PDB file of C-alpha atoms in Angstrom:
ATOM      1  CA  MET A   1      14.435  38.831 -24.015  1.00 89.00           C
ATOM      2  CA  GLN A   2      17.096  38.590 -21.326  1.00 96.00           C
ATOM      3  CA  THR A   3      18.492  35.992 -18.955  1.00 98.00           C
ATOM      4  CA  ARG A   4      16.923  36.179 -15.494  1.00 98.00           C
ATOM      5  CA  ARG A   5      17.542  34.208 -12.302  1.00 98.00           C
ATOM      6  CA  PHE A   6      14.889  31.552 -11.753  1.00 98.00           C
ATOM      7  CA  ALA A   7      13.988  29.094  -8.993  1.00 98.00           C
ATOM      8  CA  GLN A   8      11.337  26.493  -8.306  1.00 98.00           C
ATOM      9  CA  VAL A   9      10.532  25.531  -4.740  1.00 98.00           C
ATOM     10  CA  ASP A  10       8.148  23.243  -2.875  1.00 98.00           C
ATOM     11  CA  VAL A  11       6.143  25.064  -0.190  1.00 98.00           C
ATOM     12  CA  PHE A  12       4.393  23.821   2.970  1.00 98.00           C
ATOM     13  CA  THR A  13       6.482  20.670   3.172  1.00 97.00           C
ATOM     14  CA  ALA A  14       9.836  19.594   4.605  1.00 96.00           C
ATOM     15  CA  MET A  15       9.994  16.684   2.129  1.00 96.00           C
ATOM     16  CA  PRO A  16      10.491  17.378  -1.605  1.00 97.00           C
ATOM     17  CA  LEU A  17       7.532  16.782  -3.941  1.00 97.00           C
ATOM     18  CA  LEU A  18       4.894  16.682  -1.189  1.00 98.00           C
ATOM     19  CA  GLY A  19       3.901  20.372  -1.014  1.00 98.00           C
ATOM     20  CA  ASN A  20       2.834  23.001  -3.518  1.00 98.00           C
ATOM     21  CA  ALA A  21       5.267  23.912  -6.285  1.00 98.00           C
ATOM     22  CA  LEU A  22       6.062  27.569  -6.985  1.00 98.00           C
ATOM     23  CA  ALA A  23       8.001  29.084  -9.884  1.00 98.00           C
ATOM     24  CA  VAL A  24       9.861  32.304  -9.026  1.00 98.00           C
ATOM     25  CA  VAL A  25      11.451  34.718 -11.489  1.00 98.00           C
ATOM     26  CA  ILE A  26      13.891  36.457  -9.162  1.00 98.00           C
ATOM     27  CA  ASP A  27      14.800  39.240 -11.605  1.00 98.00           C
ATOM     28  CA  GLY A  28      11.302  40.284 -12.658  1.00 98.00           C
ATOM     29  CA  GLU A  29      11.970  43.965 -13.320  1.00 98.00           C
ATOM     30  CA  GLY A  30      11.139  45.117 -16.832  1.00 97.00           C
ATOM     31  CA  LEU A  31       8.723  42.333 -17.717  1.00 98.00           C
ATOM     32  CA  SER A  32       5.357  43.382 -19.119  1.00 98.00           C
ATOM     33  CA  ASP A  33       2.052  42.204 -17.693  1.00 98.00           C
ATOM     34  CA  ALA A  34       1.542  40.107 -20.820  1.00 98.00           C
ATOM     35  CA  ALA A  35       4.947  38.450 -20.481  1.00 98.00           C
ATOM     36  CA  MET A  36       4.303  37.573 -16.830  1.00 98.00           C
ATOM     37  CA  ALA A  37       0.882  36.134 -17.629  1.00 98.00           C
ATOM     38  CA  SER A  38       2.252  34.176 -20.583  1.00 98.00           C
ATOM     39  CA  PHE A  39       5.050  32.624 -18.532  1.00 98.00           C
ATOM     40  CA  ALA A  40       2.610  31.691 -15.755  1.00 98.00           C
ATOM     41  CA  ARG A  41       0.416  29.928 -18.298  1.00 97.00           C
ATOM     42  CA  TRP A  42       3.494  28.126 -19.625  1.00 97.00           C
ATOM     43  CA  THR A  43       4.689  26.870 -16.233  1.00 97.00           C
ATOM     44  CA  ASN A  44       1.110  25.661 -15.621  1.00 95.00           C
ATOM     45  CA  LEU A  45       1.684  25.694 -11.852  1.00 95.00           C
ATOM     46  CA  SER A  46      -0.964  26.972  -9.481  1.00 94.00           C
ATOM     47  CA  GLU A  47       1.157  30.130  -9.051  1.00 96.00           C
ATOM     48  CA  THR A  48       4.221  31.790 -10.565  1.00 98.00           C
ATOM     49  CA  THR A  49       5.740  34.904  -8.995  1.00 98.00           C
ATOM     50  CA  PHE A  50       7.931  37.760 -10.165  1.00 98.00           C
ATOM     51  CA  LEU A  51      10.165  39.643  -7.723  1.00 98.00           C
ATOM     52  CA  LEU A  52      10.519  43.393  -8.239  1.00 98.00           C
ATOM     53  CA  PRO A  53      12.017  46.385  -6.423  1.00 98.00           C
ATOM     54  CA  PRO A  54       9.635  47.734  -3.763  1.00 98.00           C
ATOM     55  CA  THR A  55       7.724  50.960  -4.268  1.00 98.00           C
ATOM     56  CA  ARG A  56       7.136  51.495  -0.526  1.00 98.00           C
ATOM     57  CA  PRO A  57      10.036  52.329   1.817  1.00 97.00           C
ATOM     58  CA  GLU A  58       8.965  49.784   4.458  1.00 97.00           C
ATOM     59  CA  ALA A  59       9.065  46.850   2.006  1.00 98.00           C
ATOM     60  CA  ASP A  60      12.041  44.615   1.227  1.00 98.00           C
ATOM     61  CA  TYR A  61      10.731  43.573  -2.191  1.00 98.00           C
ATOM     62  CA  ARG A  62       7.570  43.624  -4.272  1.00 98.00           C
ATOM     63  CA  VAL A  63       5.924  40.540  -5.738  1.00 98.00           C
ATOM     64  CA  ARG A  64       3.370  39.942  -8.465  1.00 98.00           C
ATOM     65  CA  ILE A  65       1.515  36.648  -8.339  1.00 98.00           C
ATOM     66  CA  PHE A  66       0.024  34.921 -11.388  1.00 97.00           C
ATOM     67  CA  THR A  67      -2.001  31.746 -11.870  1.00 95.00           C
ATOM     68  CA  PRO A  68      -2.504  30.181 -15.310  1.00 94.00           C
ATOM     69  CA  GLY A  69      -5.772  32.145 -15.423  1.00 93.00           C
ATOM     70  CA  GLY A  70      -4.718  35.590 -14.192  1.00 93.00           C
ATOM     71  CA  GLU A  71      -3.163  37.707 -11.454  1.00 95.00           C
ATOM     72  CA  LEU A  72      -3.902  37.448  -7.716  1.00 94.00           C
ATOM     73  CA  PRO A  73      -3.711  40.295  -5.189  1.00 95.00           C
ATOM     74  CA  PHE A  74      -2.337  37.933  -2.531  1.00 95.00           C
ATOM     75  CA  ALA A  75      -1.588  34.257  -2.054  1.00 96.00           C
ATOM     76  CA  GLY A  76       0.025  32.338   0.780  1.00 96.00           C
ATOM     77  CA  HIS A  77       2.342  29.712  -0.663  1.00 97.00           C
ATOM     78  CA  PRO A  78       3.742  32.267  -3.149  1.00 98.00           C
ATOM     79  CA  THR A  79       4.432  34.590  -0.196  1.00 98.00           C
ATOM     80  CA  LEU A  80       6.505  32.007   1.686  1.00 98.00           C
ATOM     81  CA  GLY A  81       8.195  30.695  -1.458  1.00 98.00           C
ATOM     82  CA  SER A  82       9.008  34.176  -2.782  1.00 98.00           C
ATOM     83  CA  ALA A  83      10.456  35.266   0.561  1.00 98.00           C
ATOM     84  CA  HIS A  84      12.619  32.131   0.657  1.00 97.00           C
ATOM     85  CA  CYS A  85      13.926  32.796  -2.866  1.00 98.00           C
ATOM     86  CA  TRP A  86      14.569  36.488  -2.157  1.00 98.00           C
ATOM     87  CA  LEU A  87      16.600  35.578   0.932  1.00 97.00           C
ATOM     88  CA  SER A  88      18.456  32.787  -0.886  1.00 97.00           C
ATOM     89  CA  ALA A  89      19.334  35.204  -3.702  1.00 97.00           C
ATOM     90  CA  GLY A  90      21.108  37.473  -1.220  1.00 97.00           C
ATOM     91  CA  GLY A  91      18.289  39.716  -0.030  1.00 98.00           C
ATOM     92  CA  VAL A  92      18.991  41.471   3.261  1.00 97.00           C
ATOM     93  CA  PRO A  93      15.874  42.417   5.259  1.00 98.00           C
ATOM     94  CA  LYS A  94      15.537  45.896   6.716  1.00 97.00           C
ATOM     95  CA  GLN A  95      14.313  44.366   9.987  1.00 95.00           C
ATOM     96  CA  LYS A  96      16.185  41.627  11.798  1.00 94.00           C
ATOM     97  CA  GLY A  97      14.288  38.335  11.754  1.00 94.00           C
ATOM     98  CA  ARG A  98      11.549  39.652   9.451  1.00 97.00           C
ATOM     99  CA  VAL A  99      10.851  40.200   5.787  1.00 98.00           C
ATOM    100  CA  VAL A 100       8.268  42.711   4.556  1.00 98.00           C
ATOM    101  CA  GLN A 101       6.649  41.861   1.235  1.00 98.00           C
ATOM    102  CA  GLU A 102       4.764  44.364  -0.886  1.00 98.00           C
ATOM    103  CA  CYS A 103       1.908  42.994  -2.991  1.00 97.00           C
ATOM    104  CA  GLU A 104      -1.410  44.245  -4.316  1.00 96.00           C
ATOM    105  CA  ILE A 105      -3.200  44.000  -0.952  1.00 94.00           C
ATOM    106  CA  GLY A 106      -0.435  45.996   0.749  1.00 95.00           C
ATOM    107  CA  LEU A 107       2.411  44.996   3.061  1.00 97.00           C
ATOM    108  CA  VAL A 108       2.691  41.454   4.425  1.00 97.00           C
ATOM    109  CA  THR A 109       5.090  40.672   7.281  1.00 98.00           C
ATOM    110  CA  ILE A 110       6.959  37.355   7.161  1.00 98.00           C
ATOM    111  CA  GLN A 111       8.509  36.007  10.335  1.00 97.00           C
ATOM    112  CA  ARG A 112      11.717  33.964  10.249  1.00 95.00           C
ATOM    113  CA  GLY A 113      11.882  31.015  12.649  1.00 88.00           C
ATOM    114  CA  GLY A 114      12.658  27.314  12.853  1.00 75.00           C
ATOM    115  CA  ASP A 115      15.940  25.775  13.937  1.00 72.00           C
ATOM    116  CA  ARG A 116      19.534  25.466  12.738  1.00 65.00           C
ATOM    117  CA  LYS A 117      18.689  22.696  10.300  1.00 74.00           C
ATOM    118  CA  ARG A 118      15.769  24.438   8.596  1.00 79.00           C
ATOM    119  CA  GLU A 119      14.336  27.912   8.643  1.00 86.00           C
ATOM    120  CA  ARG A 120      10.536  28.032   8.769  1.00 94.00           C
ATOM    121  CA  LEU A 121       8.836  31.142   7.454  1.00 98.00           C
ATOM    122  CA  ALA A 122       5.401  32.340   8.552  1.00 98.00           C
ATOM    123  CA  PHE A 123       3.345  35.238   7.223  1.00 98.00           C
ATOM    124  CA  ALA A 124       0.944  37.365   9.220  1.00 98.00           C
ATOM    125  CA  ALA A 125      -2.592  36.544   8.108  1.00 97.00           C
ATOM    126  CA  PRO A 126      -4.078  39.616   6.390  1.00 96.00           C
ATOM    127  CA  PRO A 127      -7.354  40.925   7.843  1.00 96.00           C
ATOM    128  CA  LEU A 128     -10.564  39.676   6.294  1.00 97.00           C
ATOM    129  CA  LYS A 129     -12.189  41.940   3.726  1.00 96.00           C
ATOM    130  CA  ARG A 130     -15.449  39.964   4.024  1.00 97.00           C
ATOM    131  CA  SER A 131     -16.629  37.689   6.805  1.00 98.00           C
ATOM    132  CA  GLY A 132     -19.845  36.171   8.086  1.00 98.00           C
ATOM    133  CA  PRO A 133     -22.386  33.852   6.428  1.00 98.00           C
ATOM    134  CA  VAL A 134     -22.788  33.931   2.656  1.00 98.00           C
ATOM    135  CA  SER A 135     -26.109  34.672   0.946  1.00 98.00           C
ATOM    136  CA  ALA A 136     -28.742  31.973   0.569  1.00 98.00           C
ATOM    137  CA  GLU A 137     -28.002  31.850  -3.172  1.00 98.00           C
ATOM    138  CA  LEU A 138     -24.286  31.281  -2.627  1.00 98.00           C
ATOM    139  CA  HIS A 139     -24.987  28.754   0.109  1.00 98.00           C
ATOM    140  CA  ALA A 140     -27.108  26.736  -2.321  1.00 98.00           C
ATOM    141  CA  GLN A 141     -24.375  26.927  -4.975  1.00 98.00           C
ATOM    142  CA  VAL A 142     -21.783  25.670  -2.476  1.00 98.00           C
ATOM    143  CA  LEU A 143     -23.941  22.674  -1.548  1.00 98.00           C
ATOM    144  CA  HIS A 144     -24.520  21.887  -5.227  1.00 98.00           C
ATOM    145  CA  SER A 145     -20.794  22.242  -6.005  1.00 98.00           C
ATOM    146  CA  LEU A 146     -19.830  19.885  -3.187  1.00 98.00           C
ATOM    147  CA  ARG A 147     -22.660  17.444  -3.998  1.00 98.00           C
ATOM    148  CA  LEU A 148     -23.731  17.512  -0.345  1.00 98.00           C
ATOM    149  CA  PRO A 149     -27.069  17.799   1.475  1.00 98.00           C
ATOM    150  CA  ALA A 150     -27.617  20.786   3.766  1.00 98.00           C
ATOM    151  CA  ASP A 151     -27.182  18.748   6.965  1.00 98.00           C
ATOM    152  CA  ALA A 152     -23.655  17.680   5.921  1.00 98.00           C
ATOM    153  CA  VAL A 153     -22.321  21.245   5.971  1.00 98.00           C
ATOM    154  CA  LEU A 154     -22.037  22.970   9.341  1.00 98.00           C
ATOM    155  CA  ASP A 155     -21.100  26.474   8.130  1.00 98.00           C
ATOM    156  CA  VAL A 156     -20.636  28.383   4.878  1.00 98.00           C
ATOM    157  CA  VAL A 157     -18.902  31.709   5.508  1.00 98.00           C
ATOM    158  CA  TRP A 158     -16.756  34.349   3.862  1.00 98.00           C
ATOM    159  CA  VAL A 159     -13.058  34.176   4.765  1.00 98.00           C
ATOM    160  CA  ASP A 160     -12.043  36.657   2.088  1.00 97.00           C
ATOM    161  CA  ASN A 161      -8.599  38.203   2.543  1.00 95.00           C
ATOM    162  CA  GLY A 162      -8.268  39.368  -1.059  1.00 93.00           C
ATOM    163  CA  PRO A 163      -8.781  36.408  -3.421  1.00 93.00           C
ATOM    164  CA  GLY A 164     -12.467  35.995  -2.442  1.00 96.00           C
ATOM    165  CA  TRP A 165     -12.468  32.766  -0.434  1.00 98.00           C
ATOM    166  CA  ILE A 166     -15.573  31.047   0.915  1.00 98.00           C
ATOM    167  CA  ALA A 167     -15.162  28.348   3.583  1.00 98.00           C
ATOM    168  CA  ALA A 168     -17.431  25.355   4.095  1.00 98.00           C
ATOM    169  CA  ARG A 169     -17.002  23.452   7.369  1.00 98.00           C
ATOM    170  CA  LEU A 170     -17.867  19.745   7.229  1.00 98.00           C
ATOM    171  CA  ARG A 171     -18.457  17.316  10.065  1.00 98.00           C
ATOM    172  CA  SER A 172     -15.065  15.581   9.885  1.00 98.00           C
ATOM    173  CA  ALA A 173     -11.730  15.360   8.110  1.00 98.00           C
ATOM    174  CA  GLU A 174     -12.956  12.061   6.658  1.00 98.00           C
ATOM    175  CA  ALA A 175     -15.884  13.872   5.020  1.00 98.00           C
ATOM    176  CA  VAL A 176     -13.466  16.407   3.491  1.00 98.00           C
ATOM    177  CA  LEU A 177     -11.339  13.642   1.978  1.00 98.00           C
ATOM    178  CA  ALA A 178     -14.429  11.865   0.608  1.00 98.00           C
ATOM    179  CA  LEU A 179     -15.627  14.880  -1.402  1.00 98.00           C
ATOM    180  CA  GLN A 180     -16.097  14.522  -5.160  1.00 98.00           C
ATOM    181  CA  PRO A 181     -16.855  18.104  -6.204  1.00 98.00           C
ATOM    182  CA  ASP A 182     -18.724  19.277  -9.279  1.00 98.00           C
ATOM    183  CA  PHE A 183     -16.256  21.788 -10.736  1.00 97.00           C
ATOM    184  CA  GLY A 184     -18.720  22.874 -13.390  1.00 96.00           C
ATOM    185  CA  ALA A 185     -21.094  24.095 -10.669  1.00 98.00           C
ATOM    186  CA  MET A 186     -18.357  26.216  -9.046  1.00 97.00           C
ATOM    187  CA  GLN A 187     -18.478  29.028 -11.589  1.00 96.00           C
ATOM    188  CA  GLY A 188     -17.506  32.245  -9.827  1.00 96.00           C
ATOM    189  CA  LEU A 189     -16.487  30.501  -6.580  1.00 97.00           C
ATOM    190  CA  LYS A 190     -13.176  30.256  -4.776  1.00 97.00           C
ATOM    191  CA  LEU A 191     -14.204  27.556  -2.352  1.00 98.00           C
ATOM    192  CA  GLY A 192     -12.360  25.803   0.452  1.00 98.00           C
ATOM    193  CA  VAL A 193     -13.506  23.110   2.856  1.00 98.00           C
ATOM    194  CA  VAL A 194     -12.332  22.098   6.302  1.00 99.00           C
ATOM    195  CA  GLY A 195     -13.095  19.273   8.704  1.00 98.00           C
ATOM    196  CA  ALA A 196     -11.661  18.362  12.104  1.00 98.00           C
ATOM    197  CA  TYR A 197      -9.694  15.245  12.963  1.00 98.00           C
ATOM    198  CA  PRO A 198     -10.395  13.323  16.183  1.00 97.00           C
ATOM    199  CA  ALA A 199      -8.665  14.584  19.314  1.00 95.00           C
ATOM    200  CA  ALA A 200      -4.964  13.664  19.694  1.00 91.00           C
ATOM    201  CA  SER A 201      -4.428  13.323  15.937  1.00 96.00           C
ATOM    202  CA  PRO A 202      -1.103  14.683  14.573  1.00 96.00           C
ATOM    203  CA  GLN A 203      -3.082  17.226  12.527  1.00 98.00           C
ATOM    204  CA  GLN A 204      -6.139  19.030  13.796  1.00 98.00           C
ATOM    205  CA  PHE A 205      -7.831  19.743  10.432  1.00 98.00           C
ATOM    206  CA  GLU A 206      -7.988  18.485   6.846  1.00 98.00           C
ATOM    207  CA  VAL A 207      -8.340  21.199   4.211  1.00 98.00           C
ATOM    208  CA  ARG A 208      -9.088  21.253   0.479  1.00 98.00           C
ATOM    209  CA  ALA A 209      -9.393  24.261  -1.843  1.00 98.00           C
ATOM    210  CA  PHE A 210     -10.990  24.570  -5.284  1.00 98.00           C
ATOM    211  CA  VAL A 211     -10.467  27.399  -7.796  1.00 95.00           C
ATOM    212  CA  PRO A 212     -11.455  26.059 -11.243  1.00 95.00           C
ATOM    213  CA  ASP A 213     -12.165  29.534 -12.665  1.00 92.00           C
ATOM    214  CA  ILE A 214      -8.452  30.406 -12.632  1.00 88.00           C
ATOM    215  CA  GLY A 215      -7.241  27.098 -14.001  1.00 88.00           C
ATOM    216  CA  VAL A 216      -6.652  25.319 -10.668  1.00 91.00           C
ATOM    217  CA  PRO A 217      -9.484  22.833 -10.042  1.00 95.00           C
ATOM    218  CA  GLU A 218      -7.885  21.709  -6.774  1.00 97.00           C
ATOM    219  CA  ASP A 219      -4.906  23.480  -5.219  1.00 96.00           C
ATOM    220  CA  PRO A 220      -2.362  21.231  -3.469  1.00 96.00           C
ATOM    221  CA  VAL A 221      -1.767  23.526  -0.461  1.00 97.00           C
ATOM    222  CA  THR A 222      -3.309  26.975  -0.085  1.00 97.00           C
ATOM    223  CA  GLY A 223      -1.813  29.584   2.226  1.00 97.00           C
ATOM    224  CA  SER A 224      -4.301  32.376   1.587  1.00 97.00           C
ATOM    225  CA  PHE A 225      -7.305  30.142   2.269  1.00 98.00           C
ATOM    226  CA  ASN A 226      -5.694  28.716   5.395  1.00 98.00           C
ATOM    227  CA  ALA A 227      -4.962  32.273   6.566  1.00 98.00           C
ATOM    228  CA  GLY A 228      -8.586  33.363   6.255  1.00 98.00           C
ATOM    229  CA  LEU A 229      -9.739  30.057   7.687  1.00 98.00           C
ATOM    230  CA  ALA A 230      -7.489  30.425  10.743  1.00 98.00           C
ATOM    231  CA  LEU A 231      -8.842  33.888  11.553  1.00 98.00           C
ATOM    232  CA  TRP A 232     -12.411  32.585  11.421  1.00 98.00           C
ATOM    233  CA  LEU A 233     -11.862  29.264  13.225  1.00 98.00           C
ATOM    234  CA  ILE A 234      -9.906  30.777  16.106  1.00 98.00           C
ATOM    235  CA  GLU A 235     -12.236  33.760  16.554  1.00 98.00           C
ATOM    236  CA  ALA A 236     -15.257  31.436  16.500  1.00 98.00           C
ATOM    237  CA  GLY A 237     -13.744  29.133  19.118  1.00 98.00           C
ATOM    238  CA  LEU A 238     -13.564  26.256  16.636  1.00 98.00           C
ATOM    239  CA  ALA A 239      -9.775  25.954  16.755  1.00 98.00           C
ATOM    240  CA  PRO A 240      -7.064  26.554  19.361  1.00 98.00           C
ATOM    241  CA  ASP A 241      -4.526  29.367  19.056  1.00 98.00           C
ATOM    242  CA  ARG A 242      -2.000  26.880  17.742  1.00 98.00           C
ATOM    243  CA  TYR A 243      -2.726  24.002  15.366  1.00 98.00           C
ATOM    244  CA  VAL A 244      -1.549  22.108  12.277  1.00 98.00           C
ATOM    245  CA  ALA A 245      -3.686  21.622   9.170  1.00 98.00           C
ATOM    246  CA  ALA A 246      -3.108  19.030   6.460  1.00 98.00           C
ATOM    247  CA  GLN A 247      -3.839  19.584   2.774  1.00 98.00           C
ATOM    248  CA  GLY A 248      -3.116  17.869  -0.529  1.00 98.00           C
ATOM    249  CA  ALA A 249      -3.730  14.204   0.298  1.00 98.00           C
ATOM    250  CA  LYS A 250      -6.157  13.740  -2.598  1.00 97.00           C
ATOM    251  CA  LEU A 251      -3.446  14.963  -4.987  1.00 97.00           C
ATOM    252  CA  GLY A 252      -0.701  12.754  -3.579  1.00 97.00           C
ATOM    253  CA  ARG A 253       0.773  15.567  -1.456  1.00 98.00           C
ATOM    254  CA  ALA A 254       1.258  15.941   2.295  1.00 98.00           C
ATOM    255  CA  GLY A 255       1.189  19.673   2.915  1.00 98.00           C
ATOM    256  CA  ARG A 256       1.383  20.932   6.487  1.00 98.00           C
ATOM    257  CA  ILE A 257       0.269  24.402   7.529  1.00 98.00           C
ATOM    258  CA  HIS A 258       1.465  25.538  10.970  1.00 98.00           C
ATOM    259  CA  VAL A 259      -0.867  28.119  12.526  1.00 98.00           C
ATOM    260  CA  GLN A 260      -0.046  30.122  15.622  1.00 98.00           C
ATOM    261  CA  ARG A 261      -1.760  33.166  17.110  1.00 98.00           C
ATOM    262  CA  ASP A 262       0.121  35.493  19.447  1.00 97.00           C
ATOM    263  CA  ALA A 263      -0.448  39.020  20.723  1.00 97.00           C
ATOM    264  CA  GLU A 264       0.784  40.480  17.432  1.00 96.00           C
ATOM    265  CA  ALA A 265      -0.811  38.396  14.676  1.00 98.00           C
ATOM    266  CA  THR A 266      -2.062  35.046  13.444  1.00 98.00           C
ATOM    267  CA  TRP A 267       0.931  33.444  11.726  1.00 98.00           C
ATOM    268  CA  ILE A 268       0.631  30.977   8.837  1.00 98.00           C
ATOM    269  CA  GLY A 269       3.840  28.982   8.621  1.00 98.00           C
ATOM    270  CA  GLY A 270       5.367  26.299   6.480  1.00 97.00           C
ATOM    271  CA  ASP A 271       8.638  24.800   5.332  1.00 97.00           C
ATOM    272  CA  VAL A 272      10.120  25.557   1.896  1.00 97.00           C
ATOM    273  CA  VAL A 273      12.287  23.079  -0.027  1.00 97.00           C
ATOM    274  CA  PRO A 274      14.375  24.363  -2.989  1.00 97.00           C
ATOM    275  CA  LEU A 275      14.233  22.054  -6.009  1.00 97.00           C
ATOM    276  CA  ILE A 276      15.407  23.959  -9.120  1.00 98.00           C
ATOM    277  CA  ALA A 277      17.832  26.866  -9.473  1.00 97.00           C
ATOM    278  CA  GLY A 278      18.956  28.364 -12.741  1.00 97.00           C
ATOM    279  CA  GLU A 279      18.078  30.908 -15.402  1.00 98.00           C
ATOM    280  CA  VAL A 280      15.173  31.630 -17.704  1.00 98.00           C
ATOM    281  CA  ARG A 281      15.103  33.734 -20.868  1.00 98.00           C
ATOM    282  CA  LEU A 282      12.171  36.149 -20.800  1.00 97.00           C
TER     283      LEU A 282
END
């Protein structure tokens, strides 16, 4: 065991305690897979990350991402939170105004923006590995898991950018907030739902995400799902090139995901608030 720098941050919120918590072991080099998994189970947060030296010359750092139930190839709030912690720990990007993260799905570009008071980070949404409608069998399982009749769900599609997300679009944000899912019926699913708010609302969509198989029945705020969702919604003409999504209300959170598409990428942005800084013995 050795002493390693450690931080805990709140992601997708500008106000402490209203986003999604992330534990970050800044000095992750030398830890075994078993030690990383064990610590992630111990923190019992939706994700814990470990920062490592990059193996690719283009990358600024490498990250491994663990849930209490196992490792993920990519996740959104750990990407923003890890980049924030790497920068705060003295990391100097190879490109001005950008950070390049290496993870299991490859390289992810993180854009630095915001104002003088607060820097807002945004990652480029990875391309979808699977898209289009799900099978009839999966569609039926989604309806059963959400306890909804067929006419209450407008679409059920793949928005898989690595973790295996499926998106269900409901008729309204109110319908999303009213859901009482059957987690037992979700075996094998990583399922998110989205519904639109009325025009002129501060947020354009309400989002929820469920991943009971990996120990996270409902995730407070989910960057990877919102990234896949944004690619689908914008391409399908169901969302504008720039919008704000809300997530976490049912868990007492107020996460805000800032989506913007430009000529280069679809960017998934959010604020990061540092809460804990110190050391951990691992």
